[in-house]
Tab-separated table of N, CA, C and O in Angstrom:
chain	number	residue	atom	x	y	z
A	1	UNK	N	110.272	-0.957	38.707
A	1	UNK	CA	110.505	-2.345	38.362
A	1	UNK	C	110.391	-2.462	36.842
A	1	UNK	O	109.336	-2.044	36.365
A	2	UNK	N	111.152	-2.879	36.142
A	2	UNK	CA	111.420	-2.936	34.743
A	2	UNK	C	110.329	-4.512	33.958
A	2	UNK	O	110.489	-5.656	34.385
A	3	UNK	N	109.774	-4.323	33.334
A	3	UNK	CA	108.864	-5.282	32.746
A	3	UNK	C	109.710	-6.691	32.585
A	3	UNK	O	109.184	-7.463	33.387
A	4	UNK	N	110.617	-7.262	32.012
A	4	UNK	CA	110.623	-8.649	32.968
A	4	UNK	C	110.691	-9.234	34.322
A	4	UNK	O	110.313	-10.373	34.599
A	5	UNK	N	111.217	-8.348	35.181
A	5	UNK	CA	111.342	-8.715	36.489
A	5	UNK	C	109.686	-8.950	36.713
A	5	UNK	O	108.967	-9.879	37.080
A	6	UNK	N	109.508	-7.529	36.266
A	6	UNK	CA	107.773	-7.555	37.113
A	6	UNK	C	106.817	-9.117	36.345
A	6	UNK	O	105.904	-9.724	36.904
A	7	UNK	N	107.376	-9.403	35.045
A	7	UNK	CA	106.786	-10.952	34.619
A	7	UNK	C	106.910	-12.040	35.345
A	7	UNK	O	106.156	-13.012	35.388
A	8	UNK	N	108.388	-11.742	36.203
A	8	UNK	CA	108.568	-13.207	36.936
A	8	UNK	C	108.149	-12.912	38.069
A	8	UNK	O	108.126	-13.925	38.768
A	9	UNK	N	107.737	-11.846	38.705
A	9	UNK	CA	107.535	-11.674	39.902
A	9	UNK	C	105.302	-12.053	39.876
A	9	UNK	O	104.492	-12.453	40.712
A	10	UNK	N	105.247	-11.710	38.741
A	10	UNK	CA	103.647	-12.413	38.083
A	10	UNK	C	103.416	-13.689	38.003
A	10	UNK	O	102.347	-14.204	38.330
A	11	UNK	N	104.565	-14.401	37.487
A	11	UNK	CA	104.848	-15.327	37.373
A	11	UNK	C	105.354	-16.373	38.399
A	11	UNK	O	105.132	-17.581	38.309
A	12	UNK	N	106.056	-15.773	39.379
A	12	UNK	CA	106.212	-16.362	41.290
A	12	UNK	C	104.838	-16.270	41.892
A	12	UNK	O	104.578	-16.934	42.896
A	13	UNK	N	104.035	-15.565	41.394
A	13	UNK	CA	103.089	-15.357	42.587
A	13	UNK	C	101.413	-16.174	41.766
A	13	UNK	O	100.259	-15.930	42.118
A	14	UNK	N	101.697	-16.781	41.059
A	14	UNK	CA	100.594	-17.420	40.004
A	14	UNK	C	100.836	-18.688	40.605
A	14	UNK	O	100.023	-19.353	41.247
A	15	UNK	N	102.411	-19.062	40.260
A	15	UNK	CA	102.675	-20.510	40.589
A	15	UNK	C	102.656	-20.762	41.993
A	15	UNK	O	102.637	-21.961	42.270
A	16	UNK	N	102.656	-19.730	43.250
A	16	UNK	CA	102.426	-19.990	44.164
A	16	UNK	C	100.551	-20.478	44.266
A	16	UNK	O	100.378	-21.223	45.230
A	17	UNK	N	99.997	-20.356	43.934
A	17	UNK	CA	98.732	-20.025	43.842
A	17	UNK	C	98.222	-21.222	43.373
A	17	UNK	O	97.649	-22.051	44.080
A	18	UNK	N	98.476	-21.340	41.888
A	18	UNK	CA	97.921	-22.446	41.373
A	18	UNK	C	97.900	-24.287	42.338
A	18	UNK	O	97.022	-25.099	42.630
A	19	UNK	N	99.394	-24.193	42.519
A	19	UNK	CA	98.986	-25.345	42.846
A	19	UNK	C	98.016	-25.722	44.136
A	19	UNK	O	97.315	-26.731	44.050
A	20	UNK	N	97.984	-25.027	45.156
A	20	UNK	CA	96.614	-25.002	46.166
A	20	UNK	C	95.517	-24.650	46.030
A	20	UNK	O	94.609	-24.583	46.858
A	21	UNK	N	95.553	-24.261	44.354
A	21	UNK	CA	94.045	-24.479	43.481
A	21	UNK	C	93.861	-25.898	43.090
A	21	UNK	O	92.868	-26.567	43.375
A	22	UNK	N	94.959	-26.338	42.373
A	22	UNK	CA	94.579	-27.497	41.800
A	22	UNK	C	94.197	-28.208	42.905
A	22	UNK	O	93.116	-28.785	42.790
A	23	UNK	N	94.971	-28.372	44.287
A	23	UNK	CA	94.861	-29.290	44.570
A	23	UNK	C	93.471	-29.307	45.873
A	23	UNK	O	93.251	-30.262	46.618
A	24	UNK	N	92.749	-28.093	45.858
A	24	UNK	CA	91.838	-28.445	46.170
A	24	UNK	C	90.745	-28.782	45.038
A	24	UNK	O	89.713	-29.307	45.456
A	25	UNK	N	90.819	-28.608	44.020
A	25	UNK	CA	90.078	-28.729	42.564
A	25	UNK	C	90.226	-30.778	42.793
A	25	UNK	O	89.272	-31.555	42.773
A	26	UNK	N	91.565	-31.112	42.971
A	26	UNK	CA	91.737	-32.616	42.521
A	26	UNK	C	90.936	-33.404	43.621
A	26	UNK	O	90.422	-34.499	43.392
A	27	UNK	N	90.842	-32.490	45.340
A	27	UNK	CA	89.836	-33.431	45.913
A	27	UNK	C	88.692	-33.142	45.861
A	27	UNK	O	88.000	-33.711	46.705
A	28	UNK	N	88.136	-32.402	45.130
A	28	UNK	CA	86.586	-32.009	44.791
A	28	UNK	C	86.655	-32.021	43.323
A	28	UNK	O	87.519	-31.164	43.138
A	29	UNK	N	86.315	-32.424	42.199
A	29	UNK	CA	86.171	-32.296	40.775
A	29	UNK	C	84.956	-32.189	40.807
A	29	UNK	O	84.646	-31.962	39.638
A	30	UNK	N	83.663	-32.217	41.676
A	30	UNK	CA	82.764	-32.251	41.540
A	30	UNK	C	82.112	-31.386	41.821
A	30	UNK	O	80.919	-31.495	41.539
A	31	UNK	N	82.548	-30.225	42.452
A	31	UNK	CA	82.087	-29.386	43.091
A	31	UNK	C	81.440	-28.383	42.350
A	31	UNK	O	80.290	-28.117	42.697
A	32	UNK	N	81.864	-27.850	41.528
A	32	UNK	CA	81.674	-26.545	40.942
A	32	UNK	C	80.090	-27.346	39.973
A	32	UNK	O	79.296	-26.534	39.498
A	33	UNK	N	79.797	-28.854	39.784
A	33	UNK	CA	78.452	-28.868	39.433
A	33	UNK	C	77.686	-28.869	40.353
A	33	UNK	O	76.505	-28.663	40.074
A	34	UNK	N	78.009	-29.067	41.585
A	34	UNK	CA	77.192	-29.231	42.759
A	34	UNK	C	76.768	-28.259	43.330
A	34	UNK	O	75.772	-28.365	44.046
A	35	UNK	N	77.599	-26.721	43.113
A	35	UNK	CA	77.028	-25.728	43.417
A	35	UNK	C	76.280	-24.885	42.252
A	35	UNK	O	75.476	-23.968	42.420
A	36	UNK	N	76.799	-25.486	40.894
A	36	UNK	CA	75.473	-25.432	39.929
A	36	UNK	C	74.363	-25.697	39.963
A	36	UNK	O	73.528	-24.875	39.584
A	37	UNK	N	74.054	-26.768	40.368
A	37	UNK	CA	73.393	-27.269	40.750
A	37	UNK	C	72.368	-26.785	41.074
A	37	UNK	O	71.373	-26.563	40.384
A	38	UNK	N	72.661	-26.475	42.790
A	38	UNK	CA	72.091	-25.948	43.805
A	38	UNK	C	71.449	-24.435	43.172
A	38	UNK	O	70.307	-24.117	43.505
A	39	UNK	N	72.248	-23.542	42.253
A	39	UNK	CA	71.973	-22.361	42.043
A	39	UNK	C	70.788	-22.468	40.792
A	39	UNK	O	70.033	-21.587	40.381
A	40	UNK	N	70.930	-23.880	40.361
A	40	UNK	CA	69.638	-24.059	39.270
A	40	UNK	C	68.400	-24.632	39.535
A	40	UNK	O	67.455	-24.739	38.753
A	41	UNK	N	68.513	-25.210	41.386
A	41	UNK	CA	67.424	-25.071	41.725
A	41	UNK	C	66.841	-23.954	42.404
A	41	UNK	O	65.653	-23.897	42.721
A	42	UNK	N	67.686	-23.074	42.618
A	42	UNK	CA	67.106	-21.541	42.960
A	42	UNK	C	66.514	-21.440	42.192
A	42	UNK	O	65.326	-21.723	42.344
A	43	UNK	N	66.991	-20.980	40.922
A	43	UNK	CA	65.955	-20.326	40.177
A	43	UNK	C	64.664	-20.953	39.437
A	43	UNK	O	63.643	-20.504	38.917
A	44	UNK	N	65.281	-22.325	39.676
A	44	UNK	CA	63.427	-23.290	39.145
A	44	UNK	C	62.533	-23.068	40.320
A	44	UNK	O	61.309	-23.147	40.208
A	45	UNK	N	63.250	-22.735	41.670
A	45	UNK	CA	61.980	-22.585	43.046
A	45	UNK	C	61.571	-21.315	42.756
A	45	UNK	O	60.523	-21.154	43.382
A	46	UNK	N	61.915	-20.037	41.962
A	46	UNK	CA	61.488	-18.993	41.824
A	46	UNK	C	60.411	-19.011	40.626
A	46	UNK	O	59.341	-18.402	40.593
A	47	UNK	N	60.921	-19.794	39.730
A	47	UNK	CA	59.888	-19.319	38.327
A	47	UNK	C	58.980	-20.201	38.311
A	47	UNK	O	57.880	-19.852	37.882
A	48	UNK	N	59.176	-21.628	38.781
A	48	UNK	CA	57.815	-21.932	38.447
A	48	UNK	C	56.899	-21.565	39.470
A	48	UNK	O	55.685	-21.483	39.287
A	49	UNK	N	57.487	-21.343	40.560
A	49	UNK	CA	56.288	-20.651	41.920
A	49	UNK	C	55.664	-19.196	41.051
A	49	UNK	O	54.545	-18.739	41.283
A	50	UNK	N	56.717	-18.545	39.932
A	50	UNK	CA	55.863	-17.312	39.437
A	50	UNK	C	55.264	-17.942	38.401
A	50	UNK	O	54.218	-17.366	38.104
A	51	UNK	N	55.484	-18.844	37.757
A	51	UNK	CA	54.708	-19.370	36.845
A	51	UNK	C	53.286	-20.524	37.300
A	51	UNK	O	52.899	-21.303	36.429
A	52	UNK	N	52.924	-20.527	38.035
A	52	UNK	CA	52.118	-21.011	38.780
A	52	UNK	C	52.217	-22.256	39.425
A	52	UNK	O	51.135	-22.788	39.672
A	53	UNK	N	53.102	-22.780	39.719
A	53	UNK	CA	53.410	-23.843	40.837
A	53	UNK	C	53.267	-23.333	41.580
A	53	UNK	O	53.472	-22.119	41.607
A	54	UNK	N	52.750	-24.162	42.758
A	54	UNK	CA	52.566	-23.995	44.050
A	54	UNK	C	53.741	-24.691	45.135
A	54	UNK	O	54.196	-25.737	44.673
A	55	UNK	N	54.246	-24.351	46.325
A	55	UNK	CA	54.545	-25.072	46.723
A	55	UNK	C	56.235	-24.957	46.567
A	55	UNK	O	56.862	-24.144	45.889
A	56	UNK	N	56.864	-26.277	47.607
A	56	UNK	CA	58.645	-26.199	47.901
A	56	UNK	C	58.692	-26.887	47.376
A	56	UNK	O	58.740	-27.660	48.333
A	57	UNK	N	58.770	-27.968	45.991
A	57	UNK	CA	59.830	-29.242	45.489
A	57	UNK	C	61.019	-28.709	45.107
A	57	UNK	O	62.015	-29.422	45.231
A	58	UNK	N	61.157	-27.391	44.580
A	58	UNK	CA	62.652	-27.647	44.327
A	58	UNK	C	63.316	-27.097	45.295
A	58	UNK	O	64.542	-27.052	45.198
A	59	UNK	N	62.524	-26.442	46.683
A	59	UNK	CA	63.318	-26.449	47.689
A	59	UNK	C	63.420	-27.318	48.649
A	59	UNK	O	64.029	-27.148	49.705
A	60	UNK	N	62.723	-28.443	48.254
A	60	UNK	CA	63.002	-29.686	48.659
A	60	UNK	C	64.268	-30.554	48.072
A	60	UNK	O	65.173	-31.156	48.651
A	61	UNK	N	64.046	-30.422	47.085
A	61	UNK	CA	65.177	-31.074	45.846
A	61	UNK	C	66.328	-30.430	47.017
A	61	UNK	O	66.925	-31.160	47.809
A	62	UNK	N	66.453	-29.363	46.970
A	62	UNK	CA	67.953	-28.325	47.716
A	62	UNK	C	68.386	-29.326	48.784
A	62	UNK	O	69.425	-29.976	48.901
A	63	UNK	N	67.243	-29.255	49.555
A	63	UNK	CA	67.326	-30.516	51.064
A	63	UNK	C	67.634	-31.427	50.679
A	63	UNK	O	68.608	-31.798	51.334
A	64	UNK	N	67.321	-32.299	49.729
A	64	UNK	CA	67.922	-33.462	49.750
A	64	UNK	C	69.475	-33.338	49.206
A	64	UNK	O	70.489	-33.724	49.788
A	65	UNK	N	69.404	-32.893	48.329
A	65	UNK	CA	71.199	-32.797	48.216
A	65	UNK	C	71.792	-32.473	49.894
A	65	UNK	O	72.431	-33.153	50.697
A	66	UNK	N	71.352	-31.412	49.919
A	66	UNK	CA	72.411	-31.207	51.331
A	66	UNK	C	71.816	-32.257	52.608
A	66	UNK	O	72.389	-32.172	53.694
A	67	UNK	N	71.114	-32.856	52.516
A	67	UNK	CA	71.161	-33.951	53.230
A	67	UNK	C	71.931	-34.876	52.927
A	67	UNK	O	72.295	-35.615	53.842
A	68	UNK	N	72.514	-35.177	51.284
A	68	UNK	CA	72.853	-36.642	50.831
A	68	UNK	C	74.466	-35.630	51.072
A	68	UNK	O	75.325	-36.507	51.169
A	69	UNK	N	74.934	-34.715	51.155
A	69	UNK	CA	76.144	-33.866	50.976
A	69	UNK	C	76.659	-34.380	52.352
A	69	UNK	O	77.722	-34.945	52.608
A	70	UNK	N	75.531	-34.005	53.247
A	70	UNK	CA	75.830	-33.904	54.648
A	70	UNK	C	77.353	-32.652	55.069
A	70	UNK	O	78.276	-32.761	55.877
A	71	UNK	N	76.994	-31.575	54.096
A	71	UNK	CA	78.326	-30.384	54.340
A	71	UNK	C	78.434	-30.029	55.598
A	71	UNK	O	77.471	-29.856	56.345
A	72	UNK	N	79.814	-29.877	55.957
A	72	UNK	CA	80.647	-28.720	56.870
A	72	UNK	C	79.823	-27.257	56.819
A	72	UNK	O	79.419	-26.842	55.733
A	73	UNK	N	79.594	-26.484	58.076
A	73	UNK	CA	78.906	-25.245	58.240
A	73	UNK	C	79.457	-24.234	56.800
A	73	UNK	O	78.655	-23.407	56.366
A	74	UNK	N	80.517	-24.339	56.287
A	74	UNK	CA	81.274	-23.466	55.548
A	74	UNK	C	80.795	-23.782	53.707
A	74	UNK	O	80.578	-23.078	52.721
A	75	UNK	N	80.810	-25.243	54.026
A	75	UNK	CA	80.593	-25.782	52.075
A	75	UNK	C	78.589	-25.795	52.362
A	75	UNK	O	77.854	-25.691	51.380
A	76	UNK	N	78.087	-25.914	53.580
A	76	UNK	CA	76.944	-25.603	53.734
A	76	UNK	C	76.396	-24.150	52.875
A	76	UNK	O	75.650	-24.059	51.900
A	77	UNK	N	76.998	-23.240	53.563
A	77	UNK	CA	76.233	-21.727	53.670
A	77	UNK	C	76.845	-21.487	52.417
A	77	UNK	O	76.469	-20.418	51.937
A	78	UNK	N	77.931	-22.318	51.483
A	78	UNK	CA	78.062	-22.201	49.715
A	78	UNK	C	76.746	-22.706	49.400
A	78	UNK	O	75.889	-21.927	48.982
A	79	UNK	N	76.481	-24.051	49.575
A	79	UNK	CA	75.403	-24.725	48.643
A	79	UNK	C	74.107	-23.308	48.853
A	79	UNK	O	73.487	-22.693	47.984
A	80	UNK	N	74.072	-23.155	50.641
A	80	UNK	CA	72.762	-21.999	50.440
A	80	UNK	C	72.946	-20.743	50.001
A	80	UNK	O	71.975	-20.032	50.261
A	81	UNK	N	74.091	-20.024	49.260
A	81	UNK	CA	74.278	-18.936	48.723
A	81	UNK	C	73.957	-18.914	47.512
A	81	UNK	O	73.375	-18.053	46.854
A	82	UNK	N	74.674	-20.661	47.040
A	82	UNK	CA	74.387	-20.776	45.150
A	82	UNK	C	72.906	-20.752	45.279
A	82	UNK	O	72.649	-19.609	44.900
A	83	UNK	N	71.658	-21.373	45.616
A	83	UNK	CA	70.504	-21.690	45.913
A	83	UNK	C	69.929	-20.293	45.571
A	83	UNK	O	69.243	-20.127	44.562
A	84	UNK	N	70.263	-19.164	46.545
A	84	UNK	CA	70.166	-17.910	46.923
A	84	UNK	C	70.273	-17.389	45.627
A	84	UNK	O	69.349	-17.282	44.820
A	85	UNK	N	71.667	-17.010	45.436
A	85	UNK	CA	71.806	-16.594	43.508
A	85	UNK	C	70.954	-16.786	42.790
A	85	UNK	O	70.358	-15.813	42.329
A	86	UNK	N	70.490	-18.398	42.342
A	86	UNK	CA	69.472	-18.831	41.580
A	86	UNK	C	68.285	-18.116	41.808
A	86	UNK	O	67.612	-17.595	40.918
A	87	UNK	N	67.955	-18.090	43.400
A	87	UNK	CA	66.699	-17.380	42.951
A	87	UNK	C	66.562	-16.180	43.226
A	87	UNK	O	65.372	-15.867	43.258
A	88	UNK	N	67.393	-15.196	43.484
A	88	UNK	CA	67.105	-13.588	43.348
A	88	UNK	C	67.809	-13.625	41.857
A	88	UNK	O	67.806	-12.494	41.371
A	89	UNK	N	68.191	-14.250	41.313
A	89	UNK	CA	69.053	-14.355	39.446
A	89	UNK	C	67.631	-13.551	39.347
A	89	UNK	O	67.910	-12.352	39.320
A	90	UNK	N	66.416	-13.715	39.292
A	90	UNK	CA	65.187	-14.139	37.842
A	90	UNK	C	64.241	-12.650	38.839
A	90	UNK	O	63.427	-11.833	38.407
A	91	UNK	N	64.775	-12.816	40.151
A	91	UNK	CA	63.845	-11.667	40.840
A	91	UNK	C	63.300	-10.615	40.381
A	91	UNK	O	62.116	-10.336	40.195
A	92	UNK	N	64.397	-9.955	40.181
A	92	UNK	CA	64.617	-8.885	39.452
A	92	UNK	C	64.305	-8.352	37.966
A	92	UNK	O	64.010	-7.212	37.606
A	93	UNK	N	64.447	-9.419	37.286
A	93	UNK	CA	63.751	-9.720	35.914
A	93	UNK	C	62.160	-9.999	35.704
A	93	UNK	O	61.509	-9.364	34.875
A	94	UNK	N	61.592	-11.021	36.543
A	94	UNK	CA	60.448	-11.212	36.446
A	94	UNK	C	59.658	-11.210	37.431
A	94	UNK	O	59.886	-11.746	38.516
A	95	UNK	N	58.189	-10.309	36.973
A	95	UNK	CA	57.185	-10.073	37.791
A	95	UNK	C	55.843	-10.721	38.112
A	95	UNK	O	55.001	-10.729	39.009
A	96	UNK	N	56.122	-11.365	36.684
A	96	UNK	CA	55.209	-12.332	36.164
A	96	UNK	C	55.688	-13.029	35.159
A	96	UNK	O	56.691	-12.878	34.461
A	97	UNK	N	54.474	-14.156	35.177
A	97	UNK	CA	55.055	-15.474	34.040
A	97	UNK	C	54.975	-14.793	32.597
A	97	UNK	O	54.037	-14.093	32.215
A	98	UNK	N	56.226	-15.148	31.790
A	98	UNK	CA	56.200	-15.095	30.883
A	98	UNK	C	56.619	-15.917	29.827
A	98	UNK	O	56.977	-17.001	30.288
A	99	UNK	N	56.773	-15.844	28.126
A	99	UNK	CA	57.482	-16.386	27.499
A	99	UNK	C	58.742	-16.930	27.314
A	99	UNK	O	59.017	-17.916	26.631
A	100	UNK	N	59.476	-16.248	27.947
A	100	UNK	CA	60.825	-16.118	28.339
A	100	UNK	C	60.775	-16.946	29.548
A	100	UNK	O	61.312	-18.053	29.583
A	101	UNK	N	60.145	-16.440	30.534
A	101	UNK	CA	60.424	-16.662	31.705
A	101	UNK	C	60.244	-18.403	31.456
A	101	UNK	O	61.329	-18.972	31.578
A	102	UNK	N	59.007	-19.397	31.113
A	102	UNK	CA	58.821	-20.266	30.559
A	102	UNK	C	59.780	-21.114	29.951
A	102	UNK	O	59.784	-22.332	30.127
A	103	UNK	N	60.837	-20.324	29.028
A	103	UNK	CA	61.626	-20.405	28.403
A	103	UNK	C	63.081	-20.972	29.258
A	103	UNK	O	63.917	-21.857	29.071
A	104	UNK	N	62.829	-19.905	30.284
A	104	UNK	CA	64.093	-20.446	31.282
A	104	UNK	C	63.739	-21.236	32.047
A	104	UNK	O	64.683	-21.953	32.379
A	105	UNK	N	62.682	-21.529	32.595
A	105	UNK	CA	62.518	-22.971	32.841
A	105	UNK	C	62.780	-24.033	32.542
A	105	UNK	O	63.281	-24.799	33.365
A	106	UNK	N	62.510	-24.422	31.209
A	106	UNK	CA	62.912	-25.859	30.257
A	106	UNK	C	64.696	-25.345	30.124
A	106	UNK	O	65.508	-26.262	30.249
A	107	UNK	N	65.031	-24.481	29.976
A	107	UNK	CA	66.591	-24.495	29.750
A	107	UNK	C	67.319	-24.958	31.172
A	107	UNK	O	68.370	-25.597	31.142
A	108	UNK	N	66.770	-24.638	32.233
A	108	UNK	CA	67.598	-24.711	33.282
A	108	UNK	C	66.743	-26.307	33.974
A	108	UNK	O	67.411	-26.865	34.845
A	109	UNK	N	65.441	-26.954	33.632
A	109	UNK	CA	65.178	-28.301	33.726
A	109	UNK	C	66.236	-29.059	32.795
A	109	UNK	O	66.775	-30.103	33.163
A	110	UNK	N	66.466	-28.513	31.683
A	110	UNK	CA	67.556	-29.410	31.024
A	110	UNK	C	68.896	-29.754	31.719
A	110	UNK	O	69.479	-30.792	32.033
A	111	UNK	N	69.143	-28.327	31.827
A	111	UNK	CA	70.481	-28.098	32.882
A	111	UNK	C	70.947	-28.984	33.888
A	111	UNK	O	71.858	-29.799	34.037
A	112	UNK	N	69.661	-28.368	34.741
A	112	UNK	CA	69.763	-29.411	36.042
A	112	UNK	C	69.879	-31.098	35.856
A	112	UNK	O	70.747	-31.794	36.384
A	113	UNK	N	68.999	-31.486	35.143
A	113	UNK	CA	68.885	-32.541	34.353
A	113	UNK	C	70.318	-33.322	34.059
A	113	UNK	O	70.568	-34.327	34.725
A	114	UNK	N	71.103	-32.932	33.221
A	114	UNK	CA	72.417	-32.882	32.749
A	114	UNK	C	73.116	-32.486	34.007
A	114	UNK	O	73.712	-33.527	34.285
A	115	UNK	N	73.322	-31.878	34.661
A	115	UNK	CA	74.157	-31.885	35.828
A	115	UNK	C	74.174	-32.892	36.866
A	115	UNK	O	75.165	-33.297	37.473
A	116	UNK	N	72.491	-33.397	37.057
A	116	UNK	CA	72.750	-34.353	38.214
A	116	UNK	C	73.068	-35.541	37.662
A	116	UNK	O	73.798	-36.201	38.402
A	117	UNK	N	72.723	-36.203	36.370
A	117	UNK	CA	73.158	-37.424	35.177
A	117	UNK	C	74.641	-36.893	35.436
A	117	UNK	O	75.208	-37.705	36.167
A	118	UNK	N	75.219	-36.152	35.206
A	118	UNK	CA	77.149	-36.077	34.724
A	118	UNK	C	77.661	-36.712	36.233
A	118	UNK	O	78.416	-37.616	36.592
A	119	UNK	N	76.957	-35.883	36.771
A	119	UNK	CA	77.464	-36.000	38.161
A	119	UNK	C	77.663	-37.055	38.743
A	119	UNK	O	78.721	-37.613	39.034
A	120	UNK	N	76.303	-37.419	38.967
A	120	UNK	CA	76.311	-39.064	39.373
A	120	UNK	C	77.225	-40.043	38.433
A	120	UNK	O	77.946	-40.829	39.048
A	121	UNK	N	77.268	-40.076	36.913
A	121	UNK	CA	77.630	-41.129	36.201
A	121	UNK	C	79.223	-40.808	36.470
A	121	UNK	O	80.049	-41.646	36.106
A	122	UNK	N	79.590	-39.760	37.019
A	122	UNK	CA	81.306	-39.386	36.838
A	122	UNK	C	81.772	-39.805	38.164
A	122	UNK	O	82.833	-40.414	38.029
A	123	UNK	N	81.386	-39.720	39.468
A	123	UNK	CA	81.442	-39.226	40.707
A	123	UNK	C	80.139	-40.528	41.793
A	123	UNK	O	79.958	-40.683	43.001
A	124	UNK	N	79.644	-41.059	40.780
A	124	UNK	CA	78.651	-41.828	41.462
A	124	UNK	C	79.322	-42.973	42.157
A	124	UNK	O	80.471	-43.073	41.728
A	125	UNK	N	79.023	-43.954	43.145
A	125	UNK	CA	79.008	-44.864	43.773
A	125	UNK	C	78.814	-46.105	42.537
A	125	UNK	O	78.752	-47.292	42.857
């Protein structure tokens, strides 16, 4: 196959594609923070439990989203995979509390912070 053919034939099979991206993108715009979200309370239920919190709030926090979501078995077992990510993310890295570790705490409280504010103010009722 000679290099333009093979461009349009890159080029047939993109544009097939895209648009049943967009257009599940146009009935969810919200999504991809929502499973941010979820994956930034993974990892706040991991570090501050290693940083000495006790206890489920931010795997409570998780519950209430997917209570207020009320997801399909399928956008379900997403929200609990991103969740999942978040917190084997830091597993592996940390054994104990540290500076850093501390560090990613306040970055990803900001985060979260800023995600559920965008969210709501873009997407809110």
């Amino acid at each position: 196959m000679n290099r333009p053919s093979m461009l349009l034939a890159i080029c047939l099979a993109v544009s097939a594609v895209v648009p049943a991206r967009t257009a599940f993108s146009a009935e969810s715009p919200f999504e991809p923070g929502l499973m941010r979200l979820a994956e930034v309370l993974g990892s706040l239920h991991f570090l501050r439990n290693l940083c000495g919190e006790k206890g489920d709030q931010w795997r409570g926090e998780m519950e209430k989203l997917l209570d207020s979501e009320n997801p399909d078995p399928e956008r379900r077992a997403r929200f609990i995979a991103s969740f999942n990510r978040g917190y084997r993310s830091f597993g592996g890295t940390y054994t104990q509390c540290t500076a850093s570790a501390t560090e990613a705490i306040s970055r990803y409280m900001k985060e979260g912070e800023t995600l559920s504010r965008d969210i709501a103010s873009r997407y809110g009722n």
